Amino acid sequence: MSEPLEKLGARVARAQDEQLQDPSRREAVRARLRSQARPTSRETRSLGWRVWAGGAGVLAAAAATLLVLSNRAPDTIHYRVGNAGVSNAIGAPISAAEGRRLAVSFSDDSWFRLAPGARARVNELTPTGAQLRLEQGEATFYVHQREGTRWSVRAGPFLVEVIGTTFGVTWEPEAESFALAVYEGRVQVSGPGIGTRQVGAGDEVEVNLGAGPAPPEPPTPAAPSAPSAPEATSPAPAPERRTRKRRVPKAGAEAPRRVERTPPAPADPSAVEAPEASPTGTSETEDATPVVEAPAAEAPPTPEEDPPWKDLVERGEYVELLSTLSPTQVRQAIERISQRDLVALAAAARRTSDPRTTEIYLAIRSRFPQTDAAAQAAFMLARIEFHDGSFEDAASWLETYLQERPKGRFAREASGRLIEAYGKAGDQARAKAAAQRYLDRYPDGPHAGLARSVAP
């Protein structure tokens, strides 16, 4: 009970005691109480029924309230385009400007990034996922897996259904060209020319509908045959669309080679004996039945070699890995090496300005979510975007880092750079808010002067 209510109760009690101290008043109260008639049994039953009915009504109302709360559908997820506010818009176009990428993040920790010039839409939002449409260009998707997750991406007539994975989709409507590359996990893709199939990590699917069906080859005239044995001809197969599925080969694996073997030559030509004459006067070599030698024994298969990146990783030669291996082999290394090695590979890529630096940092976040390495990757991605002039994307990654590691190693620097990013992006309202947060936490920090000049 609060203090004001306690004081009021004490005052009422004192007033009652004062009233009862007078004997005449006490006798009057007793007389009034004795004069009150007791309720009859009928009145008692009526009163009991009213009490029971009232209690039942309260219980029914409480049960109905609990039922409504238990049956209430969970909230649908929402999203943010770049640094814009939270949105639940359906069907609105989302476009990346030429020369700039655009990130779209969802409240369930999923996201996708549009390449410059790409265009997409959010067609549906549910509590467990979303339906997206890639209308043009290239996009990278990351779907955070949780219970009941259901996401799908449409690109032209193709549908990609996912539960939790990282993959890239390209759709060029003019050329009717579709490409899918799965970086992690597994998806199901369906569409013309490919049917429905499962695609796992390291697999790529490419379909070019614009090429149309291949023209049938002209029939080859058949040789004349005897009347008694006419040739049966089978119908020509139907032309197919040009569809190609590329599987990333294992590093170090070679295509099988056909080995031609010849009998070993004798060491001394004079040691070759002349063939013995047959009873008919002909030599064995002149016989109509040739002698067929047994084939030489096949050599035992050699064990599969280690992928070429394994030795480079063990020696810590990450720059050489990036510069000497093929793109497929580098992709395999990014998908398979440990967290420590992947962080070192990202650092080497950043030092050498390798164009795959962003891809490696995104792989760290998708392969090792909710780790310090994933949070630091967000900070590094912010720096890359900042230096590339993509200040909105830089601010988005800085906000991600501060949300995941508010007291992390780079928290102070991220808070200061966030003021700069919002300021250069022209978002003065968010810049002022970021400046005020910085001054509250780091009043003497290196960005304090900038923060005071921006804060109201």
Coordinates of C-alpha atoms in Angstrom, one line a residue:
M1 CA 0.0 0.0 0.0
S2 CA 1.3 3.5 -0.8
E3 CA 2.1 6.1 1.9
P4 CA -0.8 8.5 1.0
L5 CA -3.4 5.6 1.4
E6 CA -1.9 4.6 4.7
K7 CA -2.2 8.2 6.0
L8 CA -5.8 8.3 4.9
G9 CA -6.6 5.0 6.6
A10 CA -5.1 6.3 9.9
R11 CA -7.2 9.5 9.8
V12 CA -10.4 7.5 9.2
A13 CA -9.5 5.2 12.1
R14 CA -8.9 8.1 14.5
A15 CA -12.2 9.7 13.5
Q16 CA -14.1 6.5 14.2
D17 CA -12.4 6.1 17.6
E18 CA -13.3 9.6 18.6
Q19 CA -16.9 9.1 17.7
L20 CA -17.2 5.9 19.7
Q21 CA -15.6 7.4 22.8
D22 CA -18.9 9.2 23.6
P23 CA -21.2 6.7 25.5
S24 CA -24.3 8.2 24.1
R25 CA -23.1 7.7 20.6
R26 CA -22.1 4.1 21.3
E27 CA -25.6 3.3 22.6
A28 CA -27.2 4.9 19.6
V29 CA -25.1 2.8 17.3
R30 CA -26.0 -0.4 19.2
A31 CA -29.7 0.5 18.9
R32 CA -29.5 0.9 15.2
L33 CA -27.7 -2.4 14.8
R34 CA -30.4 -4.2 16.9
S35 CA -33.2 -2.6 14.9
Q36 CA -31.9 -4.0 11.6
A37 CA -33.9 -7.1 10.7
R38 CA -32.1 -10.1 9.6
P39 CA -32.7 -11.1 6.0
T40 CA -35.2 -13.9 5.4
S41 CA -34.0 -17.3 3.9
R42 CA -35.5 -16.2 0.6
E43 CA -33.5 -13.0 0.7
T44 CA -30.4 -14.9 1.6
R45 CA -30.9 -17.3 -1.3
S46 CA -31.4 -14.4 -3.7
L47 CA -28.3 -12.7 -2.3
G48 CA -26.3 -15.9 -2.7
W49 CA -27.6 -16.3 -6.3
R50 CA -26.5 -12.8 -7.2
V51 CA -23.1 -13.3 -5.6
W52 CA -22.7 -16.6 -7.5
A53 CA -23.8 -15.1 -10.8
G54 CA -21.6 -12.1 -10.4
G55 CA -18.6 -14.4 -9.6
A56 CA -19.4 -16.6 -12.6
G57 CA -19.6 -13.6 -14.8
V58 CA -16.2 -12.4 -13.7
L59 CA -14.7 -15.8 -14.3
A60 CA -16.3 -16.1 -17.7
A61 CA -14.9 -12.6 -18.7
A62 CA -11.5 -13.6 -17.4
A63 CA -11.6 -16.9 -19.4
A64 CA -12.7 -15.1 -22.5
T65 CA -9.9 -12.6 -22.1
L66 CA -7.3 -15.4 -21.7
L67 CA -8.7 -17.1 -24.8
V68 CA -8.4 -14.0 -26.9
L69 CA -4.9 -13.4 -25.7
S70 CA -3.8 -17.0 -26.4
N71 CA -5.4 -17.0 -29.9
R72 CA -4.0 -13.7 -30.9
A73 CA -1.8 -14.1 -34.0
P74 CA 1.9 -13.1 -33.5
D75 CA 3.0 -9.9 -35.0
T76 CA 4.3 -9.9 -38.6
I77 CA 7.9 -9.0 -39.2
H78 CA 8.8 -5.6 -40.6
Y79 CA 11.7 -4.1 -42.5
R80 CA 13.9 -1.1 -43.0
V81 CA 15.2 0.1 -46.4
G82 CA 18.7 1.5 -45.8
N83 CA 18.5 3.9 -42.9
A84 CA 14.8 4.7 -43.4
G85 CA 12.3 4.1 -40.6
V86 CA 10.4 0.8 -39.9
S87 CA 8.0 -0.2 -42.7
N88 CA 5.3 -2.7 -43.3
A89 CA 4.6 -1.5 -46.9
I90 CA 3.6 -4.2 -49.4
G91 CA 4.4 -3.9 -53.1
A92 CA 6.4 -0.7 -52.9
P93 CA 9.4 -0.6 -55.3
I94 CA 12.8 -0.9 -53.7
S95 CA 15.6 0.3 -56.1
A96 CA 19.3 0.6 -55.7
A97 CA 20.8 3.6 -57.5
E98 CA 23.5 3.2 -60.1
G99 CA 26.9 2.8 -58.5
R100 CA 25.5 2.1 -55.0
R101 CA 24.3 -1.0 -53.2
L102 CA 21.2 -0.9 -51.0
A103 CA 20.6 -3.0 -47.9
V104 CA 17.2 -4.0 -46.6
S105 CA 17.0 -5.5 -43.1
F106 CA 14.2 -7.4 -41.4
S107 CA 13.1 -7.6 -37.8
D108 CA 13.9 -11.4 -37.7
D109 CA 17.6 -10.6 -38.5
S110 CA 17.2 -11.6 -42.2
W111 CA 18.4 -9.2 -44.9
F112 CA 19.1 -8.8 -48.6
R113 CA 21.4 -6.4 -50.5
L114 CA 20.6 -5.1 -54.0
A115 CA 23.5 -4.6 -56.4
P116 CA 23.7 -1.2 -58.1
G117 CA 20.7 -0.8 -60.5
A118 CA 18.8 -3.8 -59.1
R119 CA 15.1 -3.5 -58.2
A120 CA 12.9 -5.6 -55.9
R121 CA 9.6 -5.5 -53.9
V122 CA 8.2 -7.0 -50.7
N123 CA 5.1 -8.8 -51.8
E124 CA 4.0 -10.3 -48.4
L125 CA 5.0 -10.2 -44.7
T126 CA 4.2 -12.9 -42.2
P127 CA 5.2 -13.7 -38.6
T128 CA 7.6 -16.3 -40.0
G129 CA 9.0 -14.7 -43.1
A130 CA 8.3 -12.8 -46.3
Q131 CA 7.7 -13.2 -50.0
L132 CA 10.0 -11.1 -52.1
R133 CA 10.2 -10.4 -55.9
L134 CA 13.5 -9.6 -57.6
E135 CA 12.4 -7.6 -60.7
Q136 CA 15.8 -6.8 -62.1
G137 CA 19.5 -7.2 -61.4
E138 CA 21.4 -9.1 -58.8
A139 CA 20.8 -9.5 -55.0
T140 CA 22.3 -11.4 -52.1
F141 CA 19.9 -12.8 -49.5
Y142 CA 20.5 -14.0 -46.0
V143 CA 17.6 -15.7 -44.2
H144 CA 18.0 -16.2 -40.5
Q145 CA 16.7 -19.7 -39.6
R146 CA 14.3 -20.1 -36.7
E147 CA 11.3 -22.2 -35.9
G148 CA 8.8 -22.2 -38.7
T149 CA 10.8 -19.9 -41.0
R150 CA 9.3 -19.6 -44.5
W151 CA 10.8 -17.3 -47.1
S152 CA 10.5 -17.2 -50.9
V153 CA 12.0 -15.1 -53.7
R154 CA 10.5 -14.8 -57.1
A155 CA 12.5 -13.8 -60.1
G156 CA 10.5 -13.8 -63.3
P157 CA 8.9 -17.3 -63.7
F158 CA 11.4 -18.8 -61.1
L159 CA 10.7 -19.4 -57.5
V160 CA 13.3 -19.9 -54.8
E161 CA 12.0 -21.2 -51.4
V162 CA 14.3 -21.1 -48.4
I163 CA 14.2 -21.9 -44.7
G164 CA 17.6 -20.6 -43.6
T165 CA 20.6 -20.0 -45.9
T166 CA 22.7 -17.5 -47.8
F167 CA 22.3 -17.3 -51.6
G168 CA 22.5 -15.0 -54.6
V169 CA 19.9 -14.5 -57.4
T170 CA 20.3 -12.7 -60.7
W171 CA 17.3 -11.9 -63.0
E172 CA 17.6 -10.0 -66.3
P173 CA 14.1 -9.6 -67.7
E174 CA 15.1 -8.4 -71.1
A175 CA 17.4 -11.4 -71.8
E176 CA 15.2 -13.7 -69.6
S177 CA 18.3 -14.9 -67.9
F178 CA 18.2 -16.4 -64.4
A179 CA 21.1 -17.4 -62.2
L180 CA 21.2 -18.9 -58.6
A181 CA 24.2 -19.4 -56.5
V182 CA 23.9 -21.0 -53.0
Y183 CA 26.6 -20.0 -50.6
E184 CA 25.4 -21.8 -47.5
G185 CA 22.5 -24.1 -46.7
R186 CA 20.0 -25.5 -49.2
V187 CA 17.1 -24.1 -51.2
Q188 CA 14.4 -25.4 -53.5
V189 CA 14.2 -23.7 -56.9
S190 CA 11.5 -24.3 -59.6
G191 CA 10.8 -22.8 -63.0
P192 CA 10.7 -23.5 -66.7
G193 CA 13.4 -25.7 -68.1
I194 CA 14.6 -26.9 -64.6
G195 CA 11.4 -28.3 -63.0
T196 CA 11.8 -28.4 -59.2
R197 CA 15.1 -29.3 -57.6
Q198 CA 17.1 -29.0 -54.5
V199 CA 20.3 -26.8 -54.7
G200 CA 22.9 -27.0 -52.0
A201 CA 25.9 -25.0 -50.9
G202 CA 28.5 -24.6 -53.8
D203 CA 25.9 -25.3 -56.5
E204 CA 24.9 -22.9 -59.2
V205 CA 21.9 -22.9 -61.6
E206 CA 21.8 -20.9 -64.8
V207 CA 18.9 -20.7 -67.3
N208 CA 18.7 -18.5 -70.4
L209 CA 15.1 -18.5 -71.6
G210 CA 15.8 -15.8 -74.1
A211 CA 17.9 -18.1 -76.3
G212 CA 14.8 -20.2 -77.1
P213 CA 14.8 -23.8 -78.2
A214 CA 17.8 -25.1 -80.2
P215 CA 16.8 -25.6 -83.9
P216 CA 16.5 -29.3 -84.8
E217 CA 19.4 -30.7 -86.9
P218 CA 18.5 -31.7 -90.5
P219 CA 17.8 -35.4 -90.8
T220 CA 20.6 -37.6 -92.3
P221 CA 19.5 -39.5 -95.3
A222 CA 19.4 -43.2 -94.5
A223 CA 21.3 -45.7 -96.6
P224 CA 19.2 -47.9 -98.9
S225 CA 18.2 -51.1 -97.3
A226 CA 16.9 -54.4 -98.5
P227 CA 13.1 -54.6 -98.8
S228 CA 12.9 -57.5 -96.4
A229 CA 14.6 -55.6 -93.6
P230 CA 13.2 -52.1 -93.4
E231 CA 14.8 -49.8 -90.9
A232 CA 12.8 -48.6 -88.0
T233 CA 13.2 -44.9 -87.2
S234 CA 12.6 -43.4 -83.8
P235 CA 11.0 -39.9 -83.5
A236 CA 13.4 -37.0 -83.0
P237 CA 13.6 -35.7 -79.4
A238 CA 11.7 -32.5 -78.6
P239 CA 14.0 -29.5 -78.4
E240 CA 14.8 -28.3 -74.9
R241 CA 15.5 -24.9 -73.6
R242 CA 19.2 -24.2 -73.0
T243 CA 19.5 -24.9 -69.3
R244 CA 22.8 -25.4 -67.5
K245 CA 23.5 -26.4 -63.9
R246 CA 27.1 -25.9 -62.8
R247 CA 28.4 -27.7 -59.8
V248 CA 31.5 -26.3 -58.1
P249 CA 34.1 -29.1 -58.5
K250 CA 36.2 -30.3 -55.6
A251 CA 39.4 -28.4 -55.3
G252 CA 42.3 -30.4 -56.7
A253 CA 40.0 -32.9 -58.5
E254 CA 40.9 -33.8 -62.1
A255 CA 38.8 -35.0 -64.9
P256 CA 39.3 -38.8 -65.6
R257 CA 41.9 -39.4 -68.2
R258 CA 41.9 -42.2 -70.7
V259 CA 45.2 -44.0 -70.6
E260 CA 46.4 -45.7 -73.8
R261 CA 48.5 -48.7 -73.1
T262 CA 50.8 -50.5 -75.7
P263 CA 52.6 -53.8 -75.2
P264 CA 56.2 -53.3 -74.0
A265 CA 58.8 -53.5 -76.7
P266 CA 61.4 -56.3 -76.2
A267 CA 64.8 -55.3 -74.9
D268 CA 66.6 -57.0 -77.8
P269 CA 65.1 -57.1 -81.3
S270 CA 67.0 -60.2 -82.1
A271 CA 65.3 -62.0 -79.3
V272 CA 62.0 -62.0 -81.2
E273 CA 61.5 -65.6 -82.4
A274 CA 60.3 -66.2 -86.0
P275 CA 56.8 -67.6 -86.1
E276 CA 56.6 -71.3 -86.6
A277 CA 55.1 -72.6 -89.8
S278 CA 51.7 -74.3 -89.5
P279 CA 51.1 -77.7 -91.0
T280 CA 49.5 -76.0 -94.0
G281 CA 52.6 -74.0 -94.6
T282 CA 51.3 -70.7 -93.4
S283 CA 52.6 -68.9 -90.4
E284 CA 50.6 -68.1 -87.3
T285 CA 50.4 -64.5 -88.2
E286 CA 48.8 -65.3 -91.5
D287 CA 45.9 -67.2 -89.7
A288 CA 42.6 -65.5 -90.2
T289 CA 41.9 -65.6 -86.4
P290 CA 44.0 -62.8 -84.7
V291 CA 45.5 -63.4 -81.3
V292 CA 44.0 -61.0 -78.7
E293 CA 46.3 -60.2 -75.7
A294 CA 44.8 -59.7 -72.2
P295 CA 44.7 -56.1 -71.3
A296 CA 47.3 -54.8 -68.8
A297 CA 46.2 -54.5 -65.2
E298 CA 44.7 -51.2 -64.2
A299 CA 46.8 -49.1 -61.8
P300 CA 45.2 -48.7 -58.4
P301 CA 43.5 -45.3 -58.0
T302 CA 45.4 -42.6 -56.2
P303 CA 43.9 -41.1 -53.0
E304 CA 42.1 -37.8 -53.4
E305 CA 44.4 -34.9 -52.8
D306 CA 43.8 -32.1 -50.3
P307 CA 42.3 -28.9 -51.7
P308 CA 45.0 -26.4 -52.7
W309 CA 43.9 -23.8 -50.2
K310 CA 44.4 -26.1 -47.2
D311 CA 48.2 -25.9 -47.3
L312 CA 48.1 -22.1 -47.8
V313 CA 45.8 -21.7 -44.8
E314 CA 48.0 -23.9 -42.6
R315 CA 51.0 -21.8 -43.5
G316 CA 49.0 -18.5 -43.0
E317 CA 49.6 -17.4 -46.6
Y318 CA 46.2 -15.7 -47.1
V319 CA 47.3 -13.1 -49.6
E320 CA 48.7 -15.9 -51.8
L321 CA 45.5 -17.8 -51.5
L322 CA 43.5 -14.8 -52.8
S323 CA 46.0 -14.1 -55.6
T324 CA 46.9 -17.6 -56.9
L325 CA 43.8 -19.7 -56.6
S326 CA 40.8 -19.7 -59.0
P327 CA 37.6 -18.0 -58.0
T328 CA 35.9 -21.4 -57.4
Q329 CA 38.8 -22.5 -55.1
V330 CA 38.6 -19.2 -53.1
R331 CA 34.9 -19.6 -52.7
Q332 CA 35.4 -23.1 -51.3
A333 CA 37.9 -21.8 -48.9
I334 CA 35.5 -19.1 -47.7
E335 CA 32.8 -21.7 -47.2
R336 CA 35.0 -24.2 -45.3
I337 CA 37.8 -22.7 -43.3
S338 CA 37.6 -22.0 -39.6
Q339 CA 36.4 -18.8 -38.1
R340 CA 39.9 -17.7 -37.1
D341 CA 41.2 -18.3 -40.6
L342 CA 38.2 -16.6 -42.2
V343 CA 38.8 -13.5 -40.1
A344 CA 42.5 -13.5 -41.2
L345 CA 41.5 -14.0 -44.8
A346 CA 39.2 -11.0 -44.6
A347 CA 42.0 -8.9 -43.1
A348 CA 44.3 -9.9 -45.9
A349 CA 41.6 -9.0 -48.5
R350 CA 41.1 -5.6 -46.9
R351 CA 44.8 -4.8 -46.9
T352 CA 45.2 -5.7 -50.5
S353 CA 41.9 -4.0 -51.6
D354 CA 40.6 -7.4 -52.9
P355 CA 37.2 -6.9 -54.5
R356 CA 35.9 -10.0 -52.5
T357 CA 36.5 -8.3 -49.1
T358 CA 32.8 -7.5 -48.6
E359 CA 31.8 -11.0 -49.6
I360 CA 34.2 -12.5 -47.0
Y361 CA 32.9 -10.3 -44.2
L362 CA 29.3 -11.2 -45.1
A363 CA 30.4 -14.9 -45.0
I364 CA 31.7 -14.3 -41.5
R365 CA 28.3 -12.9 -40.4
S366 CA 26.3 -15.7 -42.0
R367 CA 28.6 -18.6 -41.0
F368 CA 29.2 -17.5 -37.4
P369 CA 26.2 -15.4 -36.3
Q370 CA 26.0 -13.8 -32.8
T371 CA 29.8 -14.0 -32.3
D372 CA 32.3 -11.2 -31.7
A373 CA 33.7 -12.0 -35.2
A374 CA 30.3 -11.4 -36.7
A375 CA 29.8 -8.1 -34.9
Q376 CA 33.3 -6.9 -35.9
A377 CA 32.5 -7.8 -39.5
A378 CA 29.6 -5.4 -39.3
F379 CA 32.0 -2.7 -38.2
M380 CA 34.4 -3.5 -41.0
L381 CA 31.6 -3.5 -43.5
A382 CA 30.6 0.0 -42.2
R383 CA 34.1 1.3 -42.8
I384 CA 34.2 -0.1 -46.4
E385 CA 30.8 1.5 -47.2
F386 CA 31.9 4.8 -45.6
H387 CA 35.1 4.9 -47.8
D388 CA 33.1 4.0 -50.9
G389 CA 30.8 6.9 -50.2
S390 CA 27.7 4.8 -49.3
F391 CA 27.0 6.7 -46.1
E392 CA 23.5 5.3 -45.6
D393 CA 24.8 1.7 -45.8
A394 CA 27.7 2.6 -43.5
A395 CA 25.3 4.0 -40.9
S396 CA 23.2 0.9 -41.1
W397 CA 26.2 -1.4 -40.4
L398 CA 27.3 0.9 -37.6
E399 CA 23.9 0.7 -36.0
T400 CA 24.1 -3.1 -36.4
Y401 CA 27.4 -3.2 -34.6
L402 CA 26.2 -1.0 -31.7
Q403 CA 23.1 -3.1 -31.3
E404 CA 25.1 -6.3 -31.2
R405 CA 28.0 -5.0 -29.1
P406 CA 27.0 -1.8 -27.3
K407 CA 30.1 -2.1 -25.1
G408 CA 32.3 -3.7 -27.6
R409 CA 35.8 -3.0 -28.6
F410 CA 34.8 -0.5 -31.4
A411 CA 31.7 0.9 -29.6
R412 CA 33.2 4.4 -29.1
E413 CA 34.6 4.7 -32.6
A414 CA 31.4 3.3 -34.1
S415 CA 29.3 5.9 -32.2
G416 CA 31.5 8.7 -33.5
R417 CA 31.5 7.5 -37.1
L418 CA 27.8 7.2 -36.9
I419 CA 27.5 10.9 -36.4
E420 CA 29.7 11.4 -39.5
A421 CA 27.8 8.9 -41.6
Y422 CA 24.4 10.4 -40.9
G423 CA 25.7 13.9 -41.4
K424 CA 27.2 13.0 -44.8
A425 CA 24.0 11.1 -45.8
G426 CA 22.0 14.3 -45.1
D427 CA 20.0 12.9 -42.3
Q428 CA 20.4 15.7 -39.7
A429 CA 17.7 14.3 -37.3
R430 CA 19.5 11.0 -36.9
A431 CA 22.9 12.8 -36.8
K432 CA 21.7 15.0 -33.8
A433 CA 20.4 11.9 -32.0
A434 CA 23.6 10.1 -32.6
A435 CA 25.6 13.1 -31.3
Q436 CA 23.5 13.3 -28.2
R437 CA 24.0 9.6 -27.4
Y438 CA 27.8 10.0 -28.0
L439 CA 28.0 13.0 -25.5
D440 CA 26.0 11.0 -22.9
R441 CA 28.5 8.1 -23.1
Y442 CA 31.8 9.7 -24.2
P443 CA 31.7 13.4 -23.2
D444 CA 35.5 13.6 -23.6
G445 CA 35.8 11.2 -26.5
P446 CA 37.7 12.0 -29.8
H447 CA 34.4 12.8 -31.5
A448 CA 33.0 15.0 -28.7
G449 CA 33.8 18.3 -30.6
L450 CA 31.9 17.1 -33.6
A451 CA 29.1 15.9 -31.5
R452 CA 28.7 19.3 -29.7
S453 CA 28.6 21.1 -33.1
V454 CA 25.8 18.8 -34.3
A455 CA 23.8 18.2 -31.1
P456 CA 21.0 20.8 -30.4

